[in-house]
mmCIF file of C-alpha atoms (C1' of nucleotides) and ligand atoms in Angstrom:
data_model
loop_
_atom_site.group_PDB
_atom_site.id
_atom_site.type_symbol
_atom_site.label_atom_id
_atom_site.label_comp_id
_atom_site.label_asym_id
_atom_site.label_seq_id
_atom_site.Cartn_x
_atom_site.Cartn_y
_atom_site.Cartn_z
ATOM 1 C CA MET A 30 28.145 121.690 124.412
ATOM 2 C CA SER A 31 28.872 120.041 121.122
ATOM 3 C CA ARG A 32 32.093 118.743 119.709
ATOM 4 C CA SER A 33 33.483 120.189 116.514
ATOM 5 C CA ASN A 34 32.845 118.452 113.234
ATOM 6 C CA PRO A 35 36.346 117.578 111.959
ATOM 7 C CA ARG A 36 35.464 118.422 108.364
ATOM 8 C CA VAL A 37 34.936 122.041 109.418
ATOM 9 C CA LEU A 38 38.443 122.349 110.794
ATOM 10 C CA SER A 39 39.886 120.641 107.742
ATOM 11 C CA THR A 40 38.027 123.078 105.492
ATOM 12 C CA LEU A 41 39.223 126.068 107.481
ATOM 13 C CA GLU A 42 42.768 124.805 106.988
ATOM 14 C CA ARG A 43 42.242 124.442 103.288
ATOM 15 C CA ALA A 44 40.841 127.978 103.125
ATOM 16 C CA GLY A 45 44.232 129.342 104.089
ATOM 17 C CA GLY A 46 43.455 129.312 107.781
ATOM 18 C CA PHE A 47 41.281 132.404 107.516
ATOM 19 C CA ALA A 48 37.565 132.478 106.739
ATOM 20 C CA SER A 49 34.111 133.417 107.964
ATOM 21 C CA ALA A 50 31.490 130.837 108.898
ATOM 22 C CA GLN A 51 29.573 131.582 105.736
ATOM 23 C CA GLU A 52 32.691 131.126 103.648
ATOM 24 C CA VAL A 53 33.520 127.805 105.246
ATOM 25 C CA TYR A 54 29.959 126.696 104.594
ATOM 26 C CA ARG A 55 29.996 127.779 100.939
ATOM 27 C CA LEU A 56 33.368 126.152 100.420
ATOM 28 C CA MET A 57 32.127 122.848 101.800
ATOM 29 C CA GLN A 58 29.053 123.021 99.603
ATOM 30 C CA ARG A 59 31.097 123.707 96.511
ATOM 31 C CA GLU A 60 33.187 120.657 97.337
ATOM 32 C CA GLY A 61 30.084 118.545 97.571
ATOM 33 C CA GLU A 62 30.203 118.033 101.331
ATOM 34 C CA SER A 63 26.829 117.674 102.971
ATOM 35 C CA ILE A 64 26.650 119.838 106.077
ATOM 36 C CA GLY A 65 24.272 122.347 107.635
ATOM 37 C CA LEU A 66 25.137 125.962 108.278
ATOM 38 C CA THR A 67 24.171 125.498 111.921
ATOM 39 C CA THR A 68 26.785 122.787 112.329
ATOM 40 C CA VAL A 69 29.439 125.006 110.795
ATOM 41 C CA TYR A 70 28.635 127.747 113.314
ATOM 42 C CA ARG A 71 28.571 125.302 116.205
ATOM 43 C CA SER A 72 31.849 123.694 115.200
ATOM 44 C CA LEU A 73 33.651 126.994 114.807
ATOM 45 C CA GLN A 74 32.382 128.146 118.189
ATOM 46 C CA SER A 75 33.573 124.948 119.770
ATOM 47 C CA LEU A 76 36.997 125.369 118.164
ATOM 48 C CA VAL A 77 37.152 128.870 119.593
ATOM 49 C CA ASN A 78 36.266 127.580 123.066
ATOM 50 C CA ASP A 79 39.008 125.008 122.792
ATOM 51 C CA LYS A 80 41.387 127.757 121.669
ATOM 52 C CA ILE A 81 42.150 125.882 118.479
ATOM 53 C CA VAL A 82 41.055 128.831 116.381
ATOM 54 C CA ASP A 83 41.045 132.572 116.907
ATOM 55 C CA VAL A 84 38.126 134.798 116.094
ATOM 56 C CA LEU A 85 38.234 138.424 115.056
ATOM 57 C CA ARG A 86 36.065 140.814 113.060
ATOM 58 C CA ARG A 87 36.125 142.094 109.545
ATOM 59 C CA ASP A 88 35.462 145.775 108.981
ATOM 60 C CA ASP A 89 31.860 144.942 108.125
ATOM 61 C CA GLY A 90 31.452 143.110 111.415
ATOM 62 C CA GLU A 91 31.467 139.571 110.096
ATOM 63 C CA ALA A 92 33.377 137.178 112.346
ATOM 64 C CA ILE A 93 36.377 135.530 110.779
ATOM 65 C CA TYR A 94 38.064 132.444 112.170
ATOM 66 C CA ARG A 95 41.738 131.728 111.971
ATOM 67 C CA LEU A 96 43.835 128.735 112.872
ATOM 68 C CA CYS A 97 45.943 129.686 115.846
ATOM 69 C CA GLY A 98 48.888 127.452 115.081
ATOM 70 C CA ASP A 99 49.090 128.906 111.618
ATOM 71 C CA ALA A 100 51.922 131.325 111.030
ATOM 72 C CA HIS A 101 50.495 134.656 112.081
ATOM 73 C CA HIS A 102 50.883 137.341 109.474
ATOM 74 C CA HIS A 103 49.471 140.650 108.280
ATOM 75 C CA HIS A 104 48.358 142.135 104.999
ATOM 76 C CA LEU A 105 49.356 144.847 102.618
ATOM 77 C CA VAL A 106 46.329 145.586 100.472
ATOM 78 C CA CYS A 107 45.973 147.684 97.324
ATOM 79 C CA LYS A 108 43.041 150.069 97.662
ATOM 80 C CA SER A 109 42.643 150.156 93.902
ATOM 81 C CA CYS A 110 42.891 146.580 92.624
ATOM 82 C CA GLY A 111 42.557 144.637 95.866
ATOM 83 C CA ASP A 112 45.846 142.838 95.397
ATOM 84 C CA THR A 113 47.121 141.526 98.708
ATOM 85 C CA VAL A 114 50.581 140.717 99.968
ATOM 86 C CA GLU A 115 51.133 138.744 103.147
ATOM 87 C CA ILE A 116 53.790 140.353 105.262
ATOM 88 C CA GLU A 117 55.804 139.649 108.367
ATOM 89 C CA GLY A 118 54.748 141.474 111.509
ATOM 90 C CA GLY A 119 57.541 140.929 113.962
ATOM 91 C CA ALA A 120 57.723 144.597 114.837
ATOM 92 C CA ILE A 121 53.997 144.659 115.551
ATOM 93 C CA GLU A 122 54.104 141.616 117.773
ATOM 94 C CA LYS A 123 56.743 143.247 119.917
ATOM 95 C CA TRP A 124 54.909 146.559 119.968
ATOM 96 C CA ALA A 125 51.642 144.943 121.030
ATOM 97 C CA LYS A 126 53.345 142.987 123.778
ATOM 98 C CA VAL A 127 55.206 145.979 125.184
ATOM 99 C CA MET A 128 52.164 148.272 125.084
ATOM 100 C CA ALA A 129 49.962 145.673 126.758
ATOM 101 C CA GLU A 130 52.433 145.078 129.562
ATOM 102 C CA GLU A 131 52.938 148.776 130.059
ATOM 103 C CA HIS A 132 49.211 149.232 130.675
ATOM 104 C CA GLY A 133 48.562 146.023 132.579
ATOM 105 C CA PHE A 134 46.522 144.290 129.881
ATOM 106 C CA ARG A 135 46.502 140.512 129.520
ATOM 107 C CA ASP A 136 45.287 138.002 126.909
ATOM 108 C CA VAL A 137 46.068 140.497 124.213
ATOM 109 C CA GLY A 138 45.664 140.122 120.491
ATOM 110 C CA HIS A 139 45.988 142.668 117.764
ATOM 111 C CA THR A 140 45.033 143.641 114.257
ATOM 112 C CA ALA A 141 47.217 145.500 111.806
ATOM 113 C CA GLU A 142 46.739 146.184 108.112
ATOM 114 C CA ILE A 143 48.520 148.411 105.668
ATOM 115 C CA PHE A 144 46.664 149.709 102.646
ATOM 116 C CA GLY A 145 47.847 151.813 99.751
ATOM 117 C CA ILE A 146 48.319 151.792 95.972
ATOM 118 C CA CYS A 147 50.404 149.037 94.448
ATOM 119 C CA SER A 148 53.072 149.536 91.786
ATOM 120 C CA LYS A 149 50.817 148.215 89.004
ATOM 121 C CA CYS A 150 48.092 150.742 89.689
ATOM 122 C CA MET B 5 26.366 162.235 101.054
ATOM 123 C CA SER B 6 24.580 163.662 104.030
ATOM 124 C CA ARG B 7 25.817 165.966 106.704
ATOM 125 C CA SER B 8 25.837 164.875 110.327
ATOM 126 C CA ASN B 9 23.021 165.950 112.577
ATOM 127 C CA PRO B 10 24.758 167.950 115.333
ATOM 128 C CA ARG B 11 22.544 166.505 118.054
ATOM 129 C CA VAL B 12 24.001 163.081 117.336
ATOM 130 C CA LEU B 13 27.538 164.234 117.974
ATOM 131 C CA SER B 14 26.467 166.063 121.086
ATOM 132 C CA THR B 15 24.756 162.937 122.372
ATOM 133 C CA LEU B 16 27.793 160.806 121.655
ATOM 134 C CA GLU B 17 29.841 163.251 123.703
ATOM 135 C CA ARG B 18 27.372 163.079 126.557
ATOM 136 C CA ALA B 19 27.501 159.270 126.408
ATOM 137 C CA GLY B 20 31.137 159.408 127.445
ATOM 138 C CA GLY B 21 32.356 159.486 123.876
ATOM 139 C CA PHE B 22 31.652 155.777 123.438
ATOM 140 C CA ALA B 23 28.422 154.205 122.229
ATOM 141 C CA SER B 24 26.733 152.150 119.560
ATOM 142 C CA ALA B 25 24.253 153.639 117.111
ATOM 143 C CA GLN B 26 21.402 151.930 118.919
ATOM 144 C CA GLU B 27 22.583 153.336 122.228
ATOM 145 C CA VAL B 28 22.840 156.858 120.880
ATOM 146 C CA TYR B 29 19.336 156.470 119.486
ATOM 147 C CA ARG B 30 17.863 155.164 122.753
ATOM 148 C CA LEU B 31 19.639 157.875 124.707
ATOM 149 C CA MET B 32 18.184 160.589 122.504
ATOM 150 C CA GLN B 33 14.726 159.085 122.827
ATOM 151 C CA ARG B 34 14.976 158.942 126.598
ATOM 152 C CA GLU B 35 15.930 162.610 126.568
ATOM 153 C CA GLY B 36 12.871 163.425 124.535
ATOM 154 C CA GLU B 37 14.701 164.287 121.336
ATOM 155 C CA SER B 38 12.797 163.490 118.200
ATOM 156 C CA ILE B 39 15.047 161.709 115.725
ATOM 157 C CA GLY B 40 14.931 158.655 113.509
ATOM 158 C CA LEU B 41 17.233 155.679 113.842
ATOM 159 C CA THR B 42 18.191 156.082 110.191
ATOM 160 C CA THR B 43 19.437 159.586 110.809
ATOM 161 C CA VAL B 44 21.518 158.403 113.739
ATOM 162 C CA TYR B 45 23.187 155.803 111.534
ATOM 163 C CA ARG B 46 23.742 158.294 108.742
ATOM 164 C CA SER B 47 25.180 160.928 111.042
ATOM 165 C CA LEU B 48 27.576 158.537 112.697
ATOM 166 C CA GLN B 49 28.776 157.293 109.345
ATOM 167 C CA SER B 50 29.316 160.838 108.178
ATOM 168 C CA LEU B 51 31.300 161.590 111.317
ATOM 169 C CA VAL B 52 33.445 158.549 110.606
ATOM 170 C CA ASN B 53 34.060 159.717 107.053
ATOM 171 C CA ASP B 54 35.109 163.097 108.356
ATOM 172 C CA LYS B 55 37.384 161.347 110.860
ATOM 173 C CA ILE B 56 35.681 163.051 113.752
ATOM 174 C CA VAL B 57 34.799 159.734 115.312
ATOM 175 C CA ASP B 58 36.383 156.313 115.236
ATOM 176 C CA VAL B 59 34.504 153.096 114.778
ATOM 177 C CA LEU B 60 35.398 149.699 116.135
ATOM 178 C CA ARG B 61 33.612 146.483 117.051
ATOM 179 C CA ARG B 62 32.335 144.982 120.258
ATOM 180 C CA ASP B 63 32.887 141.285 120.811
ATOM 181 C CA ASP B 64 29.356 140.626 119.605
ATOM 182 C CA GLY B 65 30.076 142.497 116.385
ATOM 183 C CA GLU B 66 28.093 145.642 117.124
ATOM 184 C CA ALA B 67 29.809 148.785 115.878
ATOM 185 C CA ILE B 68 30.720 151.302 118.536
ATOM 186 C CA TYR B 69 31.560 154.907 117.815
ATOM 187 C CA ARG B 70 34.024 156.938 119.733
ATOM 188 C CA LEU B 71 35.181 160.519 119.770
ATOM 189 C CA CYS B 72 38.760 160.669 118.747
ATOM 190 C CA GLY B 73 41.560 163.111 119.362
ATOM 191 C CA ASP B 74 42.940 164.653 116.187
ATOM 192 C CA ALA B 75 46.530 163.434 116.325
ATOM 193 C CA HIS B 76 47.098 160.046 114.725
ATOM 194 C CA HIS B 77 47.251 157.375 117.359
ATOM 195 C CA HIS B 78 46.296 153.785 118.089
ATOM 196 C CA HIS B 79 44.214 152.047 120.720
ATOM 197 C CA LEU B 80 44.503 149.477 123.421
ATOM 198 C CA VAL B 81 40.965 148.274 124.125
ATOM 199 C CA CYS B 82 39.584 146.075 126.891
ATOM 200 C CA LYS B 83 37.439 143.327 125.368
ATOM 201 C CA SER B 84 35.486 143.076 128.594
ATOM 202 C CA CYS B 85 34.654 146.616 129.721
ATOM 203 C CA GLY B 86 35.490 148.599 126.595
ATOM 204 C CA ASP B 87 37.966 150.786 128.426
ATOM 205 C CA THR B 88 40.320 152.371 125.930
ATOM 206 C CA VAL B 89 43.842 153.705 126.190
ATOM 207 C CA GLU B 90 45.282 155.818 123.420
ATOM 208 C CA ILE B 91 48.810 154.724 122.662
ATOM 209 C CA GLU B 92 51.695 155.881 120.612
ATOM 210 C CA GLY B 93 52.524 153.862 117.506
ATOM 211 C CA GLY B 94 56.006 154.886 116.434
ATOM 212 C CA ALA B 95 57.009 151.292 115.795
ATOM 213 C CA ILE B 96 53.952 150.777 113.595
ATOM 214 C CA GLU B 97 54.567 153.892 111.555
ATOM 215 C CA LYS B 98 58.064 152.707 110.768
ATOM 216 C CA TRP B 99 56.930 149.165 110.031
ATOM 217 C CA ALA B 100 54.191 150.330 107.667
ATOM 218 C CA LYS B 101 56.587 152.587 105.836
ATOM 219 C CA VAL B 102 59.264 149.944 105.421
ATOM 220 C CA MET B 103 56.823 147.251 104.300
ATOM 221 C CA ALA B 104 55.177 149.573 101.805
ATOM 222 C CA GLU B 105 58.489 150.600 100.270
ATOM 223 C CA GLU B 106 59.689 147.027 100.145
ATOM 224 C CA HIS B 107 56.657 146.067 98.031
ATOM 225 C CA GLY B 108 56.427 149.198 95.935
ATOM 226 C CA PHE B 109 53.225 150.536 97.472
ATOM 227 C CA ARG B 110 52.542 154.271 97.687
ATOM 228 C CA ASP B 111 49.968 156.470 99.417
ATOM 229 C CA VAL B 112 49.882 154.040 102.287
ATOM 230 C CA GLY B 113 47.837 154.215 105.438
ATOM 231 C CA HIS B 114 47.389 151.651 108.165
ATOM 232 C CA THR B 115 45.238 150.425 110.982
ATOM 233 C CA ALA B 116 46.483 148.831 114.161
ATOM 234 C CA GLU B 117 44.645 147.994 117.353
ATOM 235 C CA ILE B 118 45.512 145.979 120.398
ATOM 236 C CA PHE B 119 42.764 144.320 122.386
ATOM 237 C CA GLY B 120 42.880 142.349 125.604
ATOM 238 C CA ILE B 121 41.661 142.290 129.195
ATOM 239 C CA CYS B 122 42.485 145.274 131.363
ATOM 240 C CA SER B 123 43.787 145.056 134.924
ATOM 241 C CA LYS B 124 40.418 145.975 136.430
ATOM 242 C CA CYS B 125 38.597 143.113 134.707
ATOM 243 C "C1'" DA C 28 20.018 91.627 116.982
ATOM 244 C "C1'" DG C 29 16.952 94.802 119.784
ATOM 245 C "C1'" DC C 30 16.481 98.594 122.933
ATOM 246 C "C1'" DA C 31 17.385 103.016 125.571
ATOM 247 C "C1'" DC C 32 19.376 107.177 125.904
ATOM 248 C "C1'" DA C 33 22.532 110.863 124.839
ATOM 249 C "C1'" DA C 34 24.833 113.571 121.418
ATOM 250 C "C1'" DA C 35 24.891 115.519 116.811
ATOM 251 C "C1'" DT C 36 22.599 117.407 112.972
ATOM 252 C "C1'" DG C 37 20.094 120.645 110.120
ATOM 253 C "C1'" DA C 38 15.811 122.974 108.426
ATOM 254 C "C1'" DA C 39 13.214 126.559 109.577
ATOM 255 C "C1'" DA C 40 12.010 130.426 112.423
ATOM 256 C "C1'" DA C 41 13.581 134.137 115.353
ATOM 257 C "C1'" DT C 42 16.722 137.860 116.446
ATOM 258 C "C1'" DG C 43 19.068 142.033 115.928
ATOM 259 C "C1'" DA C 44 22.021 145.332 113.760
ATOM 260 C "C1'" DT C 45 22.508 147.775 109.659
ATOM 261 C "C1'" DT C 46 21.125 149.302 104.979
ATOM 262 C "C1'" DT C 47 17.941 150.507 101.426
ATOM 263 C "C1'" DT C 48 13.726 152.565 99.602
ATOM 264 C "C1'" DC C 49 10.936 156.063 98.968
ATOM 265 C "C1'" DA C 50 7.650 159.498 100.102
ATOM 266 C "C1'" DT C 51 7.544 163.653 102.811
ATOM 267 C "C1'" DT C 52 9.451 167.731 104.907
ATOM 268 C "C1'" DC C 53 13.032 171.444 105.125
ATOM 269 C "C1'" DC C 54 15.932 174.912 103.517
ATOM 270 C "C1'" DC C 55 17.699 178.192 100.631
ATOM 271 C "C1'" DA C 56 18.559 180.811 96.436
ATOM 272 C "C1'" DT C 57 16.179 183.045 92.737
ATOM 273 C "C1'" DA D 22 6.316 182.873 96.871
ATOM 274 C "C1'" DT D 23 8.418 178.910 94.307
ATOM 275 C "C1'" DG D 24 11.338 175.260 92.600
ATOM 276 C "C1'" DG D 25 14.954 172.024 93.452
ATOM 277 C "C1'" DG D 26 18.100 169.706 96.083
ATOM 278 C "C1'" DA D 27 19.223 168.013 100.785
ATOM 279 C "C1'" DA D 28 17.647 165.911 105.030
ATOM 280 C "C1'" DT D 29 14.555 163.000 107.427
ATOM 281 C "C1'" DG D 30 12.316 158.852 109.077
ATOM 282 C "C1'" DA D 31 8.964 154.944 108.684
ATOM 283 C "C1'" DA D 32 8.847 150.736 106.832
ATOM 284 C "C1'" DA D 33 10.799 147.010 104.259
ATOM 285 C "C1'" DA D 34 14.863 144.499 102.964
ATOM 286 C "C1'" DT D 35 19.355 142.361 104.062
ATOM 287 C "C1'" DC D 36 22.326 139.509 106.265
ATOM 288 C "C1'" DA D 37 24.992 137.195 109.845
ATOM 289 C "C1'" DT D 38 24.106 134.701 113.784
ATOM 290 C "C1'" DT D 39 21.261 132.235 117.258
ATOM 291 C "C1'" DT D 40 17.481 129.517 118.794
ATOM 292 C "C1'" DT D 41 14.073 125.821 118.411
ATOM 293 C "C1'" DC D 42 12.870 121.499 117.804
ATOM 294 C "C1'" DA D 43 12.185 117.319 115.423
ATOM 295 C "C1'" DT D 44 15.017 113.774 113.338
ATOM 296 C "C1'" DT D 45 19.103 111.028 112.816
ATOM 297 C "C1'" DT D 46 23.115 108.821 114.496
ATOM 298 C "C1'" DG D 47 26.160 106.577 117.736
ATOM 299 C "C1'" DT D 48 27.123 103.865 121.802
ATOM 300 C "C1'" DG D 49 26.652 100.806 125.473
ATOM 301 C "C1'" DC D 50 23.898 97.168 127.372
ATOM 302 C "C1'" DT D 51 20.997 92.755 127.350
HETATM 303 ZN ZN1 ZN E 8 46.743 147.781 92.679
HETATM 304 ZN ZN1 ZN E 9 50.698 140.215 114.329
HETATM 305 ZN ZN1 ZN E 10 38.329 146.038 131.339
HETATM 306 ZN ZN1 ZN E 11 49.827 154.754 113.128
#
DNA sequence: AGCACAAATGAAAATGATTTTCATTCCCAT
DNA sequence: ATGGGAATGAAAATCATTTTCATTTGTGCT
């Protein structure tokens, strides 16, 4: 197993703690950092193994990586203009926990998004 | 837009209401049905559009399709065996509504899923 | 410094699901 | 029967991710 390249983690942080491998790679390129796509993938995987980052899936199936320590939040997205608001999810956290316990699930995570039409649209 | 081939839906049912496009395709082949992979993909997508089936993602990113009851509900999914429990989401409904109002969004919908490891795994 | 050996790196090829293209076949209304 | 639009599927294209493998880099030892 390989150790994570620290520049990958630092870039993921800078990306807002939420990005796909391809996005991390492109971001590093744009910033003039010399790194291979393979190393980005390997580093992210290693960070996942070490439970330093979380991985989940976009709707299109692409894996996105998220800093675990980062404040966990959810999104309110406008279907028309794409505008996004980050929102608090305390109610969801509780709901997920209760439901999981009730059905004997462990190591649970969750996804939750709200989408609609914003006031400007 | 294309209409769903009824044999695809019937096969998905026979598969236990839970399978990937590739699996539906292989299953139909094994049963001697003549169909193209493209048609399987198109039919499943059409069923998703019509909200007759749900789509979610395996850990490896492959899309899996699932027959869904008609009432709005959410899911608790085992990341290991794929076992799914349909759960009630009253807390989510309220949360989505409050958040949307708070930010001036209208026509809002939401997605929410919980995933973890079930007691059998 | 000089050497040996392991770990890290990255370019290129392989993989595998999904989408796109496009020519052919079906179906149905006139 | 016939024309036009919908459905079909083989093959090619796409795209994220993984695998291979040769090269580079780092580290400890003499
Ligand atoms: Zn908007
Ligand atoms: Zn949350
Ligand atoms: Zn399970
Ligand atoms: Zn709901």
